XYZ file of C-alpha atoms in Angstrom:
437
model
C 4.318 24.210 14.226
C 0.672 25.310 15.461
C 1.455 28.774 14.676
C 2.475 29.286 11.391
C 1.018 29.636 8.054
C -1.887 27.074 7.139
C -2.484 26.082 3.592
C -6.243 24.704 3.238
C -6.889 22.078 0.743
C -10.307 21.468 -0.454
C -10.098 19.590 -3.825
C -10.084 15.860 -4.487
C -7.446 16.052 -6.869
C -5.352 18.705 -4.420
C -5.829 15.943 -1.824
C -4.677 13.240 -4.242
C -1.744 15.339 -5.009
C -1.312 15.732 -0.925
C -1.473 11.608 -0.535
C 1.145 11.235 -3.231
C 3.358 13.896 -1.313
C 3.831 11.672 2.334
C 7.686 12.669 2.992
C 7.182 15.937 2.261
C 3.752 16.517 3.959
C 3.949 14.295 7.189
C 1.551 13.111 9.985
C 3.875 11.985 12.256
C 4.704 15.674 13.729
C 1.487 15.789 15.117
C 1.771 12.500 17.043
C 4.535 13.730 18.296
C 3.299 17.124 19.388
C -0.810 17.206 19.532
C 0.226 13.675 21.173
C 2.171 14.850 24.452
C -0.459 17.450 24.931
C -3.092 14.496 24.845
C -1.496 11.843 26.770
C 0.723 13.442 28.980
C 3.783 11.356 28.951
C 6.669 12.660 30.420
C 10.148 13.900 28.430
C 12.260 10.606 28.299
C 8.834 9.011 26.233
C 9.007 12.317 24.656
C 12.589 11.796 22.861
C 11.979 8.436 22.146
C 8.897 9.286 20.591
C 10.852 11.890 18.457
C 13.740 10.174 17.565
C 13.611 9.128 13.826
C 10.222 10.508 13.414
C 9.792 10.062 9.668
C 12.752 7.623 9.982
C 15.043 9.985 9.148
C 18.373 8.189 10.085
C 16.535 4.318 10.564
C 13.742 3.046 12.563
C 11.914 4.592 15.123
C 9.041 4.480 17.839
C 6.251 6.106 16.080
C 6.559 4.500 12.248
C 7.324 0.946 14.003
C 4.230 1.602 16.511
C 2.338 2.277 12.736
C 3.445 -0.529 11.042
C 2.780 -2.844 14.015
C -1.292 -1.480 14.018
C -1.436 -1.787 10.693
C -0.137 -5.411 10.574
C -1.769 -6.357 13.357
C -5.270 -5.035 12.281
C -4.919 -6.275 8.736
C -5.153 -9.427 10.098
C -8.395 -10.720 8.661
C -8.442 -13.589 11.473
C -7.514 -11.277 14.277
C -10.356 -8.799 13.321
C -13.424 -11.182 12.995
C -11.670 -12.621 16.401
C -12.088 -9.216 18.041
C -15.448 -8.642 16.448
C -17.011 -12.068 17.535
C -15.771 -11.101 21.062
C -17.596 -7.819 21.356
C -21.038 -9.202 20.098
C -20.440 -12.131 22.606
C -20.181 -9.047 25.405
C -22.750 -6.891 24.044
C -25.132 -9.530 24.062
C -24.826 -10.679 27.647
C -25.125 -6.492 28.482
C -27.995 -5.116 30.711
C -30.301 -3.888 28.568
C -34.320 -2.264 29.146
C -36.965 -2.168 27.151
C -36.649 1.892 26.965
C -32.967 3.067 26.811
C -31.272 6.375 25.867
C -29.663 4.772 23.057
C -26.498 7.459 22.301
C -25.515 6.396 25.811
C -26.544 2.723 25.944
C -24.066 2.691 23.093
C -21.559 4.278 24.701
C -21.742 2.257 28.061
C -22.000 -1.174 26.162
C -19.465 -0.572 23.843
C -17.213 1.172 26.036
C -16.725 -2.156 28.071
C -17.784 -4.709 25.703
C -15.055 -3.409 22.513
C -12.493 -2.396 24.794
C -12.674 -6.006 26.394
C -11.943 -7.830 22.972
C -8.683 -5.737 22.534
C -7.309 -5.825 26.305
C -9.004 -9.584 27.139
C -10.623 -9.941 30.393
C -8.450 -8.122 32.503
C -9.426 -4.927 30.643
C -9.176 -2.313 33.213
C -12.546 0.043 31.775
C -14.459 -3.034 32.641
C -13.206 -3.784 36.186
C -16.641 -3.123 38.178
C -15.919 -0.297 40.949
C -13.543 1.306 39.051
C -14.997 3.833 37.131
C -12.549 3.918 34.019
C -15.196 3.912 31.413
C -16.645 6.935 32.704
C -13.163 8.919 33.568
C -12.293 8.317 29.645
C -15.615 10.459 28.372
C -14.995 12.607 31.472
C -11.589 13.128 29.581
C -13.110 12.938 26.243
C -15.841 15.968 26.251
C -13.216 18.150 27.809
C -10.207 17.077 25.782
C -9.950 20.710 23.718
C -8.904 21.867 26.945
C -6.319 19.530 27.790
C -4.693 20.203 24.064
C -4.306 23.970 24.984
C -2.012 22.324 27.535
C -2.019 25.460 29.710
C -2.226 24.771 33.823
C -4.815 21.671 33.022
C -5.198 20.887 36.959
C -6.822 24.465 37.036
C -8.215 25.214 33.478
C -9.410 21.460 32.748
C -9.600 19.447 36.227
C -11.795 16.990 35.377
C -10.312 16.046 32.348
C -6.990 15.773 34.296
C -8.359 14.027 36.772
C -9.780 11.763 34.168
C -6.492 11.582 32.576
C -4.293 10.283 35.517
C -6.821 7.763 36.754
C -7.039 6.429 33.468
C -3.284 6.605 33.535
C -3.005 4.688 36.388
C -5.483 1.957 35.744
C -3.232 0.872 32.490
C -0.442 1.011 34.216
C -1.490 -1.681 36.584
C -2.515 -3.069 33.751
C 0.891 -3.349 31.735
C 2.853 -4.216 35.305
C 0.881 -7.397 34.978
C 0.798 -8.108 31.415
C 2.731 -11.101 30.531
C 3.249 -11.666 26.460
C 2.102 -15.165 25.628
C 0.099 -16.183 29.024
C -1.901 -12.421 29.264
C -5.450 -13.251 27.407
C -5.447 -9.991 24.811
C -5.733 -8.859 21.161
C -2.806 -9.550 18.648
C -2.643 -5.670 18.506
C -2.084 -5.384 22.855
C 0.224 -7.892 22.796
C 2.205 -5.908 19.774
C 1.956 -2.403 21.300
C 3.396 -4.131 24.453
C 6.295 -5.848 22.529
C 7.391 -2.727 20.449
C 7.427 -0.350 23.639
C 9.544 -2.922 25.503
C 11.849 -2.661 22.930
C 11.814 1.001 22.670
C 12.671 1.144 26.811
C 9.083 3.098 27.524
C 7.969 2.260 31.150
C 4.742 1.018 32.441
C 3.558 4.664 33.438
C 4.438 5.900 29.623
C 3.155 3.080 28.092
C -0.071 3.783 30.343
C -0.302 7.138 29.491
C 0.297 6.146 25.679
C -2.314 4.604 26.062
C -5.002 7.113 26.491
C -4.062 8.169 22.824
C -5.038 4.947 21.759
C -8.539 4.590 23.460
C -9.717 8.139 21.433
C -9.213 5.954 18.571
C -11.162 2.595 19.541
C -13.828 4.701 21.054
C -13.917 8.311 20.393
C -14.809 8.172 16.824
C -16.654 4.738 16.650
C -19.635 5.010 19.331
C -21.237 8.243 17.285
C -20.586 6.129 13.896
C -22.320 3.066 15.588
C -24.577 5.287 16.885
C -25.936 7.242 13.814
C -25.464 4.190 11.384
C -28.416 2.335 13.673
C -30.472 5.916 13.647
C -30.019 6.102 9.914
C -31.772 2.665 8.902
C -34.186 2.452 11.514
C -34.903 6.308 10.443
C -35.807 4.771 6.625
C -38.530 1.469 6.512
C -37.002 0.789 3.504
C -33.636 0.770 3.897
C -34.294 -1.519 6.805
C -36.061 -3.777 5.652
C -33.482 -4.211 3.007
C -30.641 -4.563 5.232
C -32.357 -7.593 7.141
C -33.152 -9.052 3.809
C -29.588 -9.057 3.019
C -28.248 -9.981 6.242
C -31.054 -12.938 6.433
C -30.165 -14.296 2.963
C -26.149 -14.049 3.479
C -25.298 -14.347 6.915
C -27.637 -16.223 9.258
C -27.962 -19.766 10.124
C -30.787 -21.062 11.541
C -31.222 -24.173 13.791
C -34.130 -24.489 15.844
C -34.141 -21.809 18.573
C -30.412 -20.762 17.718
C -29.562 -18.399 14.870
C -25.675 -17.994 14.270
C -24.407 -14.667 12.798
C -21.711 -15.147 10.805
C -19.317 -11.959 10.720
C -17.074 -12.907 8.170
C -19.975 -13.472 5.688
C -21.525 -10.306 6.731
C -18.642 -8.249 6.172
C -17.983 -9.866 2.506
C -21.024 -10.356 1.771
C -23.410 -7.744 2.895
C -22.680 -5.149 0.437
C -25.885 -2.440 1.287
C -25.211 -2.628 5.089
C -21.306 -1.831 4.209
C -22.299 1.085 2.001
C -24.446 2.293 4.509
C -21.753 2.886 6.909
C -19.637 4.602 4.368
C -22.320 7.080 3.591
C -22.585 7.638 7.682
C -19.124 8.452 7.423
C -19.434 10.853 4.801
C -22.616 12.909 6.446
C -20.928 12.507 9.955
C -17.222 12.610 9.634
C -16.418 16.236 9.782
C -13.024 17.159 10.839
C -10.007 17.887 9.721
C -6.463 15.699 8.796
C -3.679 17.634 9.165
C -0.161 17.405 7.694
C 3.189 19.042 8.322
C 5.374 20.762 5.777
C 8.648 19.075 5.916
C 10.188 20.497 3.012
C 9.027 22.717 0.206
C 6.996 20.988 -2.198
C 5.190 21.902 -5.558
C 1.933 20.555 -5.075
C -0.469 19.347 -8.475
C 2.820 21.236 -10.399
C 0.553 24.454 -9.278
C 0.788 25.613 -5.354
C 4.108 26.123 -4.014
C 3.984 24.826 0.133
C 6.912 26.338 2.180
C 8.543 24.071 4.610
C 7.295 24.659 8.216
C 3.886 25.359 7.166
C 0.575 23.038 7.799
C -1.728 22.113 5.526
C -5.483 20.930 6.867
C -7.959 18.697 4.501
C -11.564 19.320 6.342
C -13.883 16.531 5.237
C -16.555 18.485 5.828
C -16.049 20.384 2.821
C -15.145 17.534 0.535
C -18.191 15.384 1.942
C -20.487 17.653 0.950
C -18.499 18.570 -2.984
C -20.838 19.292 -5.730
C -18.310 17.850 -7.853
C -17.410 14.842 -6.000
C -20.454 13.906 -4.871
C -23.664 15.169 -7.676
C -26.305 17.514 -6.541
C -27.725 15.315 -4.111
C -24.632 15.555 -2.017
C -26.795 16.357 1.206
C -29.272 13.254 0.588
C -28.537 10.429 2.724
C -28.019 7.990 -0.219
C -26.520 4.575 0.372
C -26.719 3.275 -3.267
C -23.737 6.197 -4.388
C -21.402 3.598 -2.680
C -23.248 0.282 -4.192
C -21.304 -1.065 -7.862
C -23.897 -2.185 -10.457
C -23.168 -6.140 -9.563
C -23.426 -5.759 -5.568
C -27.131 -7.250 -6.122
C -28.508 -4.489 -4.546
C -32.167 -3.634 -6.146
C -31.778 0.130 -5.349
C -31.396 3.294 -7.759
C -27.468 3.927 -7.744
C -27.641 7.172 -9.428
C -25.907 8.177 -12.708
C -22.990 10.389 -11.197
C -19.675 8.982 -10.249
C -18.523 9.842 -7.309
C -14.629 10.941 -6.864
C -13.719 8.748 -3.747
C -10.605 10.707 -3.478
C -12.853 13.217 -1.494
C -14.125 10.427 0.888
C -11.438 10.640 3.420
C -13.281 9.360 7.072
C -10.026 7.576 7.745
C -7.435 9.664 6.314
C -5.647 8.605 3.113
C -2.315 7.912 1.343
C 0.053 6.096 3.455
C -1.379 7.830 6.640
C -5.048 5.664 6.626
C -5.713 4.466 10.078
C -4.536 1.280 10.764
C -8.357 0.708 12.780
C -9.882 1.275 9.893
C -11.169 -2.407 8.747
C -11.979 -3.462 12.614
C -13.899 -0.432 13.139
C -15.588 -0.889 9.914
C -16.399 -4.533 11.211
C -17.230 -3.931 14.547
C -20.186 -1.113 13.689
C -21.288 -4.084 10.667
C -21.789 -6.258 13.400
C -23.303 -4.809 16.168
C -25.669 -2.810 13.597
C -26.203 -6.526 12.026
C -27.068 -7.345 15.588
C -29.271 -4.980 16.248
C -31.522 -4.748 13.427
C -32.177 -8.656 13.061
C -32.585 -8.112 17.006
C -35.188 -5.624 17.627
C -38.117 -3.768 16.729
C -36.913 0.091 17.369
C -38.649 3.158 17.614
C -38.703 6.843 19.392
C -40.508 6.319 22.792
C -42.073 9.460 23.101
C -44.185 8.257 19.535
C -42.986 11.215 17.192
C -41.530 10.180 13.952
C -37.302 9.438 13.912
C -35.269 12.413 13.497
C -31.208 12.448 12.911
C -29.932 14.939 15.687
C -27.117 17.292 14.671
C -23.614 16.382 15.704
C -21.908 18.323 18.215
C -18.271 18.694 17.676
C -16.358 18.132 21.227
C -12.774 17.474 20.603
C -9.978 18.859 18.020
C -8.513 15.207 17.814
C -11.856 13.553 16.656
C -14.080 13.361 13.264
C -16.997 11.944 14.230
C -18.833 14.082 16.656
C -21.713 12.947 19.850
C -25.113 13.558 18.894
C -26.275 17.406 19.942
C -28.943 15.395 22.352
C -29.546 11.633 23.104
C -32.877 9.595 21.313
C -35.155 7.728 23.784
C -35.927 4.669 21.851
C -38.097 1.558 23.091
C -37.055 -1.722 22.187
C -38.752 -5.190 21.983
C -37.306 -8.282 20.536
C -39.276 -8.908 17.090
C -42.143 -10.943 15.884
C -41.301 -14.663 15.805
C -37.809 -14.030 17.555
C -38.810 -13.871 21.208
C -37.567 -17.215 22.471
C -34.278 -17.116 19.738
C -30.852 -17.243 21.481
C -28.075 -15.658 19.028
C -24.432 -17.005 18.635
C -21.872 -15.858 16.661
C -19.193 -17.142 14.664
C -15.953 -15.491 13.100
C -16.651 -17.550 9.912
């Protein structure tokens, strides 16, 4: 499958024609293969994994593992849950007045979001244990680990990574019980559907490690260039607070209450700002499978066994998707004329069939409205927060990304930003809570 013929598709309304094509042009063959490379599990996960695929002949693991996320995460209550939780940790986390913020970001939230989706028995944020680092350890060498060739020699520390991950979720599953184990409605539905598929605690474990590339891998460079972005433009953040201030906050007294599920409907700038972060920042590649031979847009004939890749980078930067100011970091493209926004939209419509951070057709990640939440909130968080700027005095600058894995879109920073932070004017004394309403 990773060495045949590869069909490149670079249009919106090829990739339209590609969404409306799912049975012929599947994801699910590269769960199954990219997947064992990733995680490791062993050969009886394997067939499980591969029986009824694209439910050829009935269920099967991998679509009832989909559907599961994707109920699960749709869960409107269950999200603002999760997201509550992780300000609540990120809040109480150590924190100087000069911090290297790329991996201040990646420490906090490494703990603090894996903690609202395990519960308190998360094992990245057992002190002494050393998960959180192991999974960038396994993370930055990853490409290595997909080659799959002698990875105890060619990529030890990502191995290493890799088992000692393994084994801290499976202590972790041994002890789960469903119904008494604090965790997210999305743990506790994983767990359920690989009981009933017969995967082990070891299997599930290593499953596992799959999942955390997707709560982590692509969200701490999002967070992380969404807060660079608006503290990068005065205008744009002063904006932002203005909105958050005047929809979201409650003040009494000393205490000021962010509300997340306000801020999420409500806070329509702030939401298109992480969309257009996405679209500068998200720059790999989906990937589907040629099941059968399909016609696509009645134009290009796709022979079965082939692969077709959709890289956003090319369709986030489109002329004709996105007007000539495709490489300006422009919020207001994403705004509609009654979000109450007092910023020039622009005259050109864009063709959001190119905008594709999270996939699209039926293949859109099932993360994608917590993830979209979480970097609202701890953005929200951080700008009503703190005064930011570069400690060594020089004006803001956006580092390049620096792409470090096949199996991510959103790439680390090429170096980290010193920042110094104090708590602003008038907010000093303030303690913050936060509610899911």
């Amino acid at each position: 499958m990773l060495n045949g013929k590869v069909y490149v598709v670079t249009t919106p309304d090829l990739v339209s024609s590609v969404n409306r094509s799912s049975r012929a042009l599947a994801f699910n063959p590269f769960i199954a293969q990219v997947g064992k490379r990733i995680t490791g599990h062993d050969e009886a996960a394997g067939r499980i994994i591969q029986h009824n695929l694209n439910e050829e002949n009935g269920p099967g693991y991998v679509p009832e593992i989909h559907d599961g996320s994707v109920t699960a995460l749709a869960d409107a209550k269950s999200v603002l849950d999760m997201t509550c939780k992780v300000l609540q940790e990120i809040s109480d986390f150590e924190q100087e007045s000069e911090i290297n913020l790329f991996s201040w970001i990646q420490r906090a939230f490494t703990r603090c979001g894996t903690t609202a989706i395990y519960g308190p028995d998360n094992p990245l944020a057992q002190e002494g244990e050393g998960l959180a680092e192991a999974f960038w350890d396994f993370d930055q060498n990853l490409n290595l680990i997909i080659l799959d060739i002698l990875p105890n020699i060619l990529a030890p520390k990502a191995d290493s990574a890799r088992s000692k991950l393994g084994s801290g979720f499976q202590k972790y599953f041994e002890q789960y019980r469903p119904g008494e184990t604090e965790s997210s409605k999305y743990t506790f539905t994983r767990h359920s559907i690989n009981t009933k598929y017969g995967l082990d605690s070891w299997n599930a474990a290593r499953l596992e490690i799959g999942v955390l590339l997707g709560i982590l891998a692509n969200l701490v460079p999002a967070i992380f260039y969404t807060i660079i972005h608006i503290y990068h433009d005065k205008e744009l953040l002063t904006h932002i607070r203005e909105e958050l201030e005047s929809t979201s906050v409650i003040n009494s007294g000393i205490t000021r209450t962010l509300k997340i599920a306000a801020m999420r409907e409500k806070c329509n700038l702030l939401h298109a700002t992480f969309k257009e972060v996405l679209r500068h920042h998200a720059l790999g590649s989906s990937a589907r499978y040629v099941r059968e031979d399909v016609m696509l847009d009645n134009t290009y004939l796709l022979k079965k066994g082939m692969v077709v890749q959709i890289p956003m980078a090319v369709l986030h930067k489109s002329y004709s998707a996105w007007g000539e100011d495709t490489s300006s970091f422009r919020p207001s493209r994403f705004l509609k004329d009654n979000d109450g926004v007092d910023l020039t939209k622009g005259d050109f419509k864009p063709n959001l069939a190119a905008y594709r951070p999270f996939g699209g057709g039926t293949h859109l990640c099932p993360g994608r409205h917590l993830a979209t939440s979480e970097t609202m909130a701890l953005t929200a968080y951080m700008v009503l927060c703190f005064s930011m700027e570069p400690a060594d005095g020089e004006p803001w600058e956006i580092p390049r990304s620096r792409q470090e894995s096949l199996a991510t879109n959103v790439f680390p920073p090429e170096h980290d930003i010193r920042v110094r932070l104090k708590k602003r004017e008038g907010n000093e004394s303030v303690r913050w809570e936060f509610s899911a309403s």
